Short mmCIF file of C-alpha atoms and ligand atoms in Angstrom, two decimals:
data_model
loop_
_atom_site.label_atom_id
_atom_site.label_comp_id
_atom_site.label_asym_id
_atom_site.label_seq_id
_atom_site.Cartn_x
_atom_site.Cartn_y
_atom_site.Cartn_z
CA MET A 1 0.14 0.05 0.20
CA SER A 2 1.32 3.40 -0.77
CA ALA A 3 2.50 5.87 2.03
CA LEU A 4 3.25 9.28 2.07
CA THR A 5 5.24 10.77 5.15
CA VAL A 6 5.17 14.45 5.61
CA LEU A 7 8.48 15.38 7.53
CA ALA A 8 8.92 18.69 9.94
CA ALA A 9 5.60 20.10 9.82
CA GLU A 10 4.74 22.91 12.30
CA LEU A 11 2.04 22.25 14.98
CA GLY A 12 1.27 23.58 18.02
CA GLY A 13 5.27 24.89 18.31
CA GLU A 14 6.54 21.73 17.81
CA ARG A 15 8.09 19.97 14.63
CA VAL A 16 6.13 16.78 13.76
CA GLY A 17 5.71 13.90 11.01
CA VAL A 18 2.78 12.77 9.69
CA ARG A 19 2.45 8.82 7.95
CA CYS A 20 -0.23 8.49 5.51
CA VAL A 21 -1.01 4.84 4.53
CA GLY A 22 -4.03 3.81 2.66
CA GLY A 23 -5.24 7.57 2.42
CA ARG A 24 -5.41 7.70 6.17
CA ILE A 25 -3.23 9.19 9.10
CA GLU A 26 -1.28 5.93 10.43
CA ALA A 27 1.06 7.98 12.90
CA ILE A 28 1.45 11.91 13.71
CA GLY A 29 3.74 13.28 16.41
CA PRO A 30 7.64 14.27 16.60
CA GLU A 31 9.05 10.70 16.61
CA VAL A 32 7.29 10.23 13.30
CA GLY A 33 9.50 9.40 10.25
CA ALA A 34 9.25 7.75 7.08
CA ALA A 35 9.62 4.08 6.62
CA PRO A 36 11.92 2.60 3.35
CA GLY A 37 10.04 3.19 0.16
CA ASP A 38 7.56 6.03 1.59
CA GLU A 39 7.07 9.14 -0.59
CA THR A 40 8.47 11.66 1.60
CA LEU A 41 7.67 15.28 1.59
CA ASP A 42 9.71 17.62 3.83
CA ALA A 43 7.68 20.37 5.25
CA ALA A 44 10.75 22.51 6.42
CA GLY A 45 8.77 24.01 9.24
CA ALA A 46 5.63 24.73 7.26
CA HIS A 47 2.38 24.96 9.37
CA LEU A 48 0.19 21.80 9.60
CA VAL A 49 -3.71 22.58 9.73
CA PRO A 50 -6.73 20.79 9.05
CA PRO A 51 -8.81 21.76 5.61
CA LEU A 52 -11.52 23.83 5.00
CA ILE A 53 -14.74 22.54 4.24
CA ASN A 54 -16.98 24.91 1.98
CA GLY A 55 -20.82 24.04 3.11
CA HIS A 56 -22.49 25.37 0.32
CA THR A 57 -21.80 25.72 -3.53
CA HIS A 58 -22.49 25.51 -7.03
CA ALA A 59 -19.25 24.71 -8.37
CA ALA A 60 -19.75 24.60 -12.03
CA MET A 61 -21.21 28.25 -11.79
CA THR A 62 -17.48 29.22 -12.17
CA LEU A 63 -18.83 29.21 -15.78
CA PHE A 64 -20.89 32.47 -14.75
CA ARG A 65 -18.09 34.21 -12.84
CA GLY A 66 -17.85 37.75 -13.62
CA SER A 67 -20.77 38.13 -15.68
CA GLY A 68 -23.09 38.63 -12.80
CA GLY A 69 -24.01 42.48 -14.17
CA ASP A 70 -24.50 43.65 -10.42
CA LEU A 71 -28.32 42.97 -11.01
CA PRO A 72 -30.53 42.42 -8.41
CA LEU A 73 -31.54 38.79 -7.49
CA MET A 74 -34.40 37.92 -9.72
CA PRO A 75 -33.36 39.91 -12.96
CA TRP A 76 -29.65 38.26 -12.40
CA LEU A 77 -31.42 34.83 -12.32
CA GLU A 78 -33.85 35.53 -14.92
CA GLU A 79 -32.14 37.54 -17.27
CA ARG A 80 -28.10 35.85 -17.01
CA ILE A 81 -28.52 32.39 -15.27
CA TRP A 82 -31.79 30.55 -16.33
CA PRO A 83 -31.34 30.78 -19.83
CA VAL A 84 -27.93 29.69 -19.74
CA GLU A 85 -28.30 27.14 -17.46
CA ALA A 86 -30.89 25.77 -20.00
CA LYS A 87 -28.53 25.04 -22.60
CA LEU A 88 -25.63 23.42 -20.32
CA THR A 89 -23.82 20.43 -21.11
CA GLY A 90 -22.38 17.82 -19.10
CA GLU A 91 -18.99 18.71 -20.50
CA ASP A 92 -19.70 22.25 -19.47
CA VAL A 93 -20.55 21.20 -16.16
CA TYR A 94 -17.34 19.06 -15.95
CA TRP A 95 -14.85 21.76 -17.05
CA GLY A 96 -16.82 24.62 -14.39
CA THR A 97 -16.36 21.97 -11.66
CA ARG A 98 -12.52 21.32 -12.50
CA LEU A 99 -12.36 25.06 -12.45
CA ALA A 100 -13.50 25.21 -9.05
CA CYS A 101 -11.94 22.12 -7.72
CA ALA A 102 -8.40 24.18 -8.72
CA GLU A 103 -9.56 27.22 -7.11
CA MET A 104 -10.94 25.05 -3.81
CA ILE A 105 -7.62 23.16 -3.67
CA ARG A 106 -5.37 26.22 -3.92
CA THR A 107 -7.04 27.85 -1.07
CA GLY A 108 -7.02 25.27 1.31
CA THR A 109 -10.60 23.91 1.00
CA THR A 110 -10.66 19.67 0.33
CA ARG A 111 -14.52 19.05 0.85
CA PHE A 112 -17.55 20.65 -0.42
CA TRP A 113 -21.34 20.41 -0.61
CA ASP A 114 -22.78 20.85 -4.06
CA MET A 115 -25.86 21.51 -5.86
CA TYR A 116 -26.04 21.52 -9.45
CA TRP A 117 -26.90 20.54 -13.06
CA HIS A 118 -25.50 17.27 -14.67
CA PRO A 119 -24.08 15.84 -11.29
CA GLU A 120 -22.49 12.88 -12.55
CA ALA A 121 -20.29 15.72 -14.44
CA THR A 122 -19.65 17.35 -11.06
CA ALA A 123 -18.72 13.71 -9.54
CA ARG A 124 -16.42 13.27 -12.61
CA ALA A 125 -14.62 16.48 -12.24
CA VAL A 126 -14.41 16.24 -8.40
CA ALA A 127 -12.82 12.29 -8.81
CA ASP A 128 -10.06 13.63 -11.14
CA ALA A 129 -9.42 16.52 -9.09
CA GLY A 130 -8.82 14.23 -6.37
CA ILE A 131 -11.11 16.39 -3.77
CA ARG A 132 -14.07 15.28 -1.90
CA ALA A 133 -17.84 16.34 -2.36
CA THR A 134 -21.21 15.51 -1.27
CA ILE A 135 -23.47 16.02 -4.31
CA GLY A 136 -26.94 16.66 -4.90
CA ALA A 137 -29.07 17.01 -8.26
CA PRO A 138 -30.97 20.22 -7.80
CA LEU A 139 -34.84 19.14 -7.83
CA PHE A 140 -37.72 21.29 -7.94
CA ASP A 141 -41.46 20.50 -9.38
CA VAL A 142 -42.46 23.81 -10.08
CA GLY A 143 -42.38 24.45 -13.93
CA ARG A 144 -41.95 20.23 -14.21
CA SER A 145 -44.07 17.71 -12.87
CA ALA A 146 -43.35 15.88 -9.67
CA GLU A 147 -43.17 12.56 -11.59
CA GLU A 148 -40.01 14.16 -13.50
CA MET A 149 -38.51 15.26 -10.38
CA ARG A 150 -38.80 12.13 -8.46
CA SER A 151 -37.24 10.10 -11.32
CA SER A 152 -34.39 12.67 -11.60
CA ALA A 153 -33.85 12.34 -7.62
CA LEU A 154 -33.81 8.34 -7.83
CA ALA A 155 -31.54 8.27 -10.98
CA SER A 156 -28.82 10.97 -9.48
CA LEU A 157 -28.51 8.48 -6.38
CA GLU A 158 -27.65 5.62 -8.30
CA LEU A 159 -25.30 7.40 -10.35
CA LEU A 160 -23.41 9.54 -7.59
CA GLY A 161 -23.64 6.08 -5.31
CA GLU A 162 -21.34 4.89 -7.84
CA ALA A 163 -19.09 7.72 -8.25
CA GLY A 164 -16.21 6.34 -6.00
CA PRO A 165 -14.79 7.28 -2.60
CA LEU A 166 -14.32 10.69 -3.05
CA VAL A 167 -18.08 11.34 -3.65
CA SER A 168 -21.22 11.03 -1.63
CA PRO A 169 -24.93 11.63 -2.60
CA ALA A 170 -27.42 13.78 -1.59
CA LEU A 171 -31.02 15.15 -2.10
CA ALA A 172 -30.78 18.85 -2.88
CA PRO A 173 -34.29 20.19 -3.23
CA HIS A 174 -33.68 23.54 -4.25
CA SER A 175 -36.02 25.60 -1.60
CA ILE A 176 -39.71 25.86 -0.47
CA TYR A 177 -40.64 28.07 -3.10
CA MET A 178 -39.49 25.61 -6.01
CA VAL A 179 -40.50 22.07 -4.55
CA SER A 180 -43.85 21.51 -3.67
CA GLU A 181 -45.28 20.45 -0.35
CA ASN A 182 -46.06 17.05 -1.31
CA SER A 183 -42.56 16.42 -3.16
CA LEU A 184 -40.77 17.58 0.03
CA ARG A 185 -42.39 15.41 2.02
CA TRP A 186 -41.67 12.67 -0.38
CA ILE A 187 -37.74 13.74 -0.20
CA GLY A 188 -37.85 13.75 3.41
CA GLU A 189 -38.78 10.19 3.30
CA LEU A 190 -36.51 9.03 0.78
CA SER A 191 -33.77 10.66 2.80
CA ALA A 192 -34.83 8.53 5.82
CA GLU A 193 -34.96 5.25 3.63
CA ARG A 194 -31.69 5.89 2.05
CA GLN A 195 -29.58 7.68 4.86
CA VAL A 196 -28.58 10.10 2.66
CA PRO A 197 -28.66 13.98 3.67
CA ILE A 198 -30.35 16.85 2.56
CA GLN A 199 -29.20 20.44 0.96
CA ILE A 200 -31.66 23.19 0.78
CA HIS A 201 -31.83 26.71 0.29
CA LEU A 202 -33.78 28.13 3.46
CA SER A 203 -34.67 31.85 4.58
CA GLU A 204 -32.25 33.33 2.02
CA THR A 205 -34.46 36.38 1.60
CA GLN A 206 -37.33 38.46 3.46
CA LYS A 207 -39.81 37.78 0.87
CA GLU A 208 -39.48 33.81 1.22
CA VAL A 209 -40.26 34.07 4.83
CA GLU A 210 -43.13 36.32 3.98
CA ASP A 211 -44.53 34.01 1.14
CA CYS A 212 -44.16 30.83 3.32
CA ILE A 213 -46.34 32.47 6.05
CA ALA A 214 -48.85 33.48 3.64
CA ALA A 215 -49.10 30.15 2.15
CA HIS A 216 -48.69 27.86 4.93
CA GLY A 217 -49.06 30.16 8.08
CA VAL A 218 -45.56 29.37 9.48
CA ARG A 219 -41.73 30.76 9.10
CA PRO A 220 -39.59 28.03 7.04
CA ALA A 221 -37.84 26.19 9.50
CA PHE A 222 -41.62 25.29 11.17
CA TYR A 223 -42.68 24.21 7.30
CA LEU A 224 -39.95 21.95 6.87
CA ASP A 225 -40.13 20.58 10.34
CA ARG A 226 -44.22 19.85 9.38
CA LEU A 227 -43.14 17.89 5.87
CA GLY A 228 -40.37 15.82 8.03
CA VAL A 229 -37.28 17.20 6.22
CA LEU A 230 -35.80 19.18 9.32
CA ASN A 231 -33.61 16.47 11.07
CA GLU A 232 -29.91 15.52 11.63
CA ARG A 233 -29.29 14.84 7.80
CA ALA A 234 -30.56 18.27 6.65
CA VAL A 235 -28.06 21.17 5.49
CA LEU A 236 -30.06 24.64 5.32
CA ALA A 237 -27.85 27.36 3.26
CA HIS A 238 -28.30 30.61 4.42
CA GLY A 239 -30.99 30.73 7.47
CA VAL A 240 -30.41 34.57 7.58
CA TRP A 241 -33.94 35.33 8.43
CA LEU A 242 -34.58 32.52 10.83
CA ASP A 243 -36.04 33.97 14.05
CA PRO A 244 -35.24 32.54 17.94
CA GLU A 245 -38.14 29.94 17.92
CA GLU A 246 -36.80 28.38 14.55
CA LEU A 247 -32.81 28.25 15.79
CA ALA A 248 -34.14 26.58 18.72
CA LEU A 249 -36.14 24.16 16.42
CA ILE A 250 -33.34 23.46 14.15
CA ALA A 251 -30.88 22.92 16.92
CA GLU A 252 -33.50 20.54 18.66
CA ARG A 253 -33.86 18.72 15.46
CA GLY A 254 -30.17 18.66 14.83
CA ALA A 255 -30.00 20.26 11.49
CA THR A 256 -26.88 22.04 10.17
CA VAL A 257 -26.98 25.87 9.00
CA VAL A 258 -24.29 27.07 6.40
CA THR A 259 -23.87 30.78 6.25
CA ASN A 260 -22.92 32.18 2.67
CA PRO A 261 -21.88 35.90 4.05
CA VAL A 262 -20.36 36.83 0.88
CA ALA A 263 -22.96 35.78 -1.40
CA ASN A 264 -25.59 37.24 0.93
CA MET A 265 -23.80 40.73 0.77
CA LYS A 266 -23.26 40.55 -2.80
CA LEU A 267 -26.93 39.77 -3.34
CA ALA A 268 -27.47 42.33 -0.74
CA VAL A 269 -30.14 40.34 0.92
CA GLY A 270 -30.31 43.07 3.47
CA GLY A 271 -29.86 40.61 6.93
CA VAL A 272 -27.13 38.75 8.51
CA PHE A 273 -27.27 35.19 9.86
CA SER A 274 -26.72 35.48 13.55
CA HIS A 275 -23.92 33.06 14.67
CA PRO A 276 -24.00 34.16 18.39
CA ALA A 277 -27.96 33.46 18.25
CA ALA A 278 -27.52 30.29 16.50
CA ARG A 279 -24.56 29.31 18.94
CA ALA A 280 -26.58 30.05 22.10
CA ALA A 281 -29.47 27.89 20.77
CA GLY A 282 -26.97 25.12 20.02
CA VAL A 283 -27.28 24.85 16.44
CA GLN A 284 -24.59 23.35 14.33
CA VAL A 285 -22.77 25.60 11.74
CA GLY A 286 -21.09 25.54 8.48
CA LEU A 287 -19.57 28.01 6.31
CA GLY A 288 -20.26 28.31 2.41
CA THR A 289 -19.09 30.45 -0.64
CA ASP A 290 -22.09 29.57 -2.42
CA GLY A 291 -21.92 29.58 -6.21
CA ALA A 292 -19.35 31.84 -8.04
CA GLY A 293 -21.92 33.38 -9.77
CA SER A 294 -23.15 34.96 -6.93
CA ASN A 295 -19.67 35.36 -4.76
CA ASP A 296 -17.74 35.46 -6.89
CA SER A 297 -14.95 33.43 -5.29
CA LEU A 298 -14.52 30.27 -3.95
CA ASN A 299 -11.54 31.10 -1.97
CA LEU A 300 -13.44 30.22 1.23
CA LEU A 301 -10.20 31.28 3.37
CA ALA A 302 -11.03 34.94 2.03
CA ASP A 303 -14.62 34.32 3.35
CA LEU A 304 -13.59 33.26 6.47
CA LYS A 305 -12.76 36.95 7.47
CA THR A 306 -15.82 38.46 6.09
CA PHE A 307 -17.84 35.83 8.40
CA ALA A 308 -16.19 36.83 11.37
CA LEU A 309 -16.40 40.29 10.77
CA ILE A 310 -19.98 40.85 9.88
CA GLN A 311 -20.70 38.99 12.80
CA LYS A 312 -19.08 41.67 15.16
CA HIS A 313 -20.45 44.34 12.78
CA ALA A 314 -24.01 43.19 13.05
CA ALA A 315 -24.11 42.71 16.79
CA ALA A 316 -21.99 46.13 17.37
CA ASP A 317 -19.87 43.74 19.51
CA PRO A 318 -16.27 43.12 18.75
CA THR A 319 -16.63 40.08 20.98
CA ALA A 320 -19.68 38.63 18.95
CA ILE A 321 -17.28 35.94 17.52
CA GLU A 322 -13.57 35.01 18.29
CA ALA A 323 -10.82 34.07 15.77
CA ALA A 324 -11.12 30.26 16.96
CA GLU A 325 -14.62 29.82 16.88
CA ALA A 326 -14.64 31.19 13.20
CA TRP A 327 -11.61 28.70 12.49
CA ALA A 328 -13.42 26.22 13.98
CA VAL A 329 -16.78 27.00 11.71
CA ALA A 330 -14.80 26.97 8.49
CA THR A 331 -13.16 23.81 9.04
CA GLY A 332 -16.30 21.92 9.81
CA ALA A 333 -15.60 21.57 13.55
CA ARG A 334 -18.99 23.09 14.34
CA ALA A 335 -21.09 20.49 11.88
CA PRO A 336 -20.18 17.25 12.22
CA LEU A 337 -22.71 16.25 9.13
CA LEU A 338 -20.30 18.37 6.89
CA GLY A 339 -17.74 15.64 7.52
CA ALA A 340 -14.85 17.03 8.90
CA GLY A 341 -14.58 13.96 11.64
CA ALA A 342 -11.24 14.72 13.93
CA PRO A 343 -8.82 16.03 11.56
CA LEU A 344 -5.22 15.29 12.37
CA SER A 345 -5.66 12.43 14.27
CA VAL A 346 -4.25 8.79 13.71
CA GLY A 347 -7.33 7.33 11.66
CA ALA A 348 -8.53 10.03 10.50
CA PRO A 349 -8.70 10.68 6.59
CA ALA A 350 -5.34 12.06 5.17
CA ASP A 351 -6.67 15.29 4.58
CA PHE A 352 -4.50 18.54 5.14
CA LEU A 353 -3.06 22.00 4.60
CA LEU A 354 0.76 23.07 4.63
CA LEU A 355 0.58 26.99 4.76
CA THR A 356 4.05 28.85 3.64
CA ALA A 357 6.31 28.98 6.49
CA ASP A 358 7.21 32.50 5.81
CA ALA A 359 4.04 34.04 4.68
CA PRO A 360 4.00 37.46 5.74
CA GLU A 361 0.34 37.24 6.72
CA LEU A 362 1.55 34.58 9.14
CA GLY A 363 4.79 35.18 10.62
CA VAL A 364 3.85 36.93 13.64
CA GLY A 365 0.89 36.64 16.47
CA ASP A 366 -1.27 34.16 16.93
CA LEU A 367 -1.77 31.77 13.64
CA THR A 368 -5.56 31.29 14.46
CA ALA A 369 -6.07 34.83 14.46
CA ASP A 370 -3.49 35.51 11.50
CA LEU A 371 -5.66 32.97 9.74
CA VAL A 372 -8.85 34.39 9.99
CA TYR A 373 -8.26 38.25 9.87
CA ALA A 374 -5.00 38.40 7.64
CA ALA A 375 -4.56 35.29 5.33
CA SER A 376 -6.41 34.27 2.25
CA GLY A 377 -5.91 31.34 0.49
CA ALA A 378 -2.74 32.67 -0.98
CA VAL A 379 -0.97 31.03 1.94
CA VAL A 380 -1.58 27.30 1.08
CA ASP A 381 1.46 25.73 -0.17
CA THR A 382 0.83 21.90 -0.08
CA THR A 383 -2.89 20.51 -0.17
CA VAL A 384 -3.04 16.76 0.69
CA VAL A 385 -6.35 14.57 0.37
CA ALA A 386 -6.52 11.03 1.35
CA GLY A 387 -2.97 10.58 1.15
CA ARG A 388 -2.31 12.14 -2.00
CA THR A 389 -0.72 15.41 -2.70
CA LEU A 390 -2.92 17.40 -4.91
CA MET A 391 -0.69 20.72 -4.83
CA ARG A 392 2.86 21.39 -3.70
CA GLY A 393 4.87 24.63 -3.52
CA GLY A 394 1.69 26.49 -4.59
CA GLU A 395 1.86 24.26 -8.12
CA LEU A 396 -1.23 22.53 -9.26
CA PRO A 397 -0.38 20.64 -12.25
CA GLY A 398 -2.86 21.14 -15.21
CA LEU A 399 -4.10 24.24 -13.91
CA GLY A 400 -3.21 26.14 -17.41
CA GLU A 401 -5.43 23.78 -19.45
CA THR A 402 -8.18 23.77 -16.95
CA VAL A 403 -8.37 27.66 -17.02
CA ALA A 404 -8.42 27.44 -20.60
CA ARG A 405 -11.02 24.78 -21.42
CA THR A 406 -13.38 26.60 -19.08
CA ALA A 407 -13.04 29.87 -20.40
CA GLU A 408 -13.69 28.20 -23.87
CA ARG A 409 -16.72 26.38 -22.38
CA ALA A 410 -17.94 29.65 -20.97
CA ARG A 411 -17.63 31.61 -24.15
CA GLY A 412 -19.24 28.89 -26.21
CA LEU A 413 -22.40 29.74 -23.60
CA GLY A 414 -22.13 33.29 -24.41
CA LEU A 415 -20.63 34.18 -21.22
ZN1 ZN B 501 -26.88 28.43 -3.40
#
């Protein structure tokens, strides 16, 4: 079995070795060295840290990067996004996702949660790039039949279940306004039967909340709960307008909220998901970028600063969130469902980063505070996933081709 041993990495003030066998960490500590035949990597004092988890994105939307036109949400969707999405092919999605994976590997994300068209093409891109993803086909039955939606859901679970060890399937109902009550209930039952997670956009805009109350008499989280969709398998993207009763219910049901502060600010949704209120209620929280169409970056390490700052700003309180807590959210430590496990420990998947030892942003002061407030993804030197070195010395093999092929696909779509 192939083994990778990283030598002389900086961890908590000491130099450690990490030996990875069969995609897992077999040993980690000051005494750990390489065995004969191991591939070795001299970290030369680079900081060893767990990788980041992007809890909500639409990876292939890198195709739409830079063409948002600074429009409001609905004209942006109706004029720029939906007409082009109707023409997308699997090949477009493959290259858009490869570009997204390249950006994530370069900026320290090794696992992402995705909802997009042609999920089989996303899965192929993820496997080829070597990172991890939980993928769901966008499900909706507004504008098409519930039957069509159900067969698409079942087919996608089958395809994604066979996509290899780096990919796991999910059900991805788009939102409570794009999926009917009966279909949401059906998705909840299917999720329980197959034990697969659900990703859904929830409480992104005030209008969504008002419409939900008008149509169903309750706020969005209570509506989902009534339909059997709010449970420990659910990942709720955004949650900007959740009120205290909804946060208490989400905590009780064990669901996860993924906040996407940069996309929310770019689309000017007008509110801020309150991390202090969610934490106090006991809600599990992750961080996401949302798609490159509405961010436009997938650099989660940069968004981490925005996340921390907007929490402080909205609360008018600089102690509203501390650097260590923000870092825990970005690395998935506050939301077990997102898949971080116990990183950098014996038996854990061999997924980690080495950060440039002499990066000016990391040279002085507390490393975690520097990562949150000073660094961006540019400090990532090496990215390892499942014991495979995907990037070393900031060099990602094949990047030039990925950028060129994706740009060509985007031009072909008229973007
Ligand atoms: Zn989204």
